[in-house]
Structure formats: C-alpha cells, structure tokens
Short mmCIF file of C-alpha atoms in Angstrom, two decimals:
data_model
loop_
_atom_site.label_atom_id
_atom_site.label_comp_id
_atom_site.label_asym_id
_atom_site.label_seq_id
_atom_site.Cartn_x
_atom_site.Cartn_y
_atom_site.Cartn_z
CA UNK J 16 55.74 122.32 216.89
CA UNK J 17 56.62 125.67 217.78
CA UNK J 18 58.70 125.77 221.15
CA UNK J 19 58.42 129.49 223.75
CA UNK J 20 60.22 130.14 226.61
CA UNK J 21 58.36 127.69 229.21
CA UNK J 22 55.56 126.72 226.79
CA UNK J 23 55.09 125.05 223.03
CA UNK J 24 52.24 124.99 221.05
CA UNK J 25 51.35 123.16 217.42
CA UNK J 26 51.32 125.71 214.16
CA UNK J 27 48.21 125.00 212.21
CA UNK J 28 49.13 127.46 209.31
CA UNK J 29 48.07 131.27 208.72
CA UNK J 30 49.92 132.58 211.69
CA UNK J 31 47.44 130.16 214.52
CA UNK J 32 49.12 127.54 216.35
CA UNK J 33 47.12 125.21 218.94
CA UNK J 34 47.92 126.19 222.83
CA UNK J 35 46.66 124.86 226.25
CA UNK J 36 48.29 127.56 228.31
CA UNK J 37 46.68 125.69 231.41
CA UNK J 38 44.01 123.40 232.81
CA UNK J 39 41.21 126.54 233.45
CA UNK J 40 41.02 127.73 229.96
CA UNK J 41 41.68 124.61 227.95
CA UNK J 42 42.63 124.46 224.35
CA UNK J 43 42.24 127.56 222.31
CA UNK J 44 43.60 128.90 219.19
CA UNK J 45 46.09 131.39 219.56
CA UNK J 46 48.54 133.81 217.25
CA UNK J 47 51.94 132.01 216.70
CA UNK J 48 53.47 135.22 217.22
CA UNK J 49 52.24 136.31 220.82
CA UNK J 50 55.74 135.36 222.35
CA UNK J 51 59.57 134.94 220.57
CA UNK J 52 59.83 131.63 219.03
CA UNK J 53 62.93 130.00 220.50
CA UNK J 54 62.40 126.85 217.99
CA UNK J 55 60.68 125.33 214.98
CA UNK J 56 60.10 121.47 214.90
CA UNK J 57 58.95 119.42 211.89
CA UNK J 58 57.59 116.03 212.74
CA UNK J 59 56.29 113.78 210.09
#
C-alpha cells in the first residue's frame, strides 16, 4: 500500500499502483509516482 498526502493507492509492480481517486471515475490504473510517496506498507 502506498500512502499520498490525502490519498493511498495499492502498488501492483512496474511503477502502476491501483487508485480510485473518487466515485465519478472509478478504479483506474495509475503511475505510482504521480505524487510524493509519504509511506510504503507491506501487508501479507
């Protein structure tokens, strides 16, 4: 899980993380870099 100022998102590898940045355009696929990463969390 990759945790933004105001927002997280899940890395899926190769620089793409998972991101619902809000209800109108859903779930897309995003780069992992478009914002500083504040935090990196491994859950297993």
């Amino acid at each position: 899980v990759l945790a933004y100022a105001g927002h997280v998102g899940i890395y899926l590898g190769n620089g793409r993380m998972l991101s619902a940045l809000n209800s109108r355009s859903g779930v897309t696929i995003e780069s992992a870099t478009y914002k500083p990463i504040k935090s990196i969390r491994r859950f297993v």
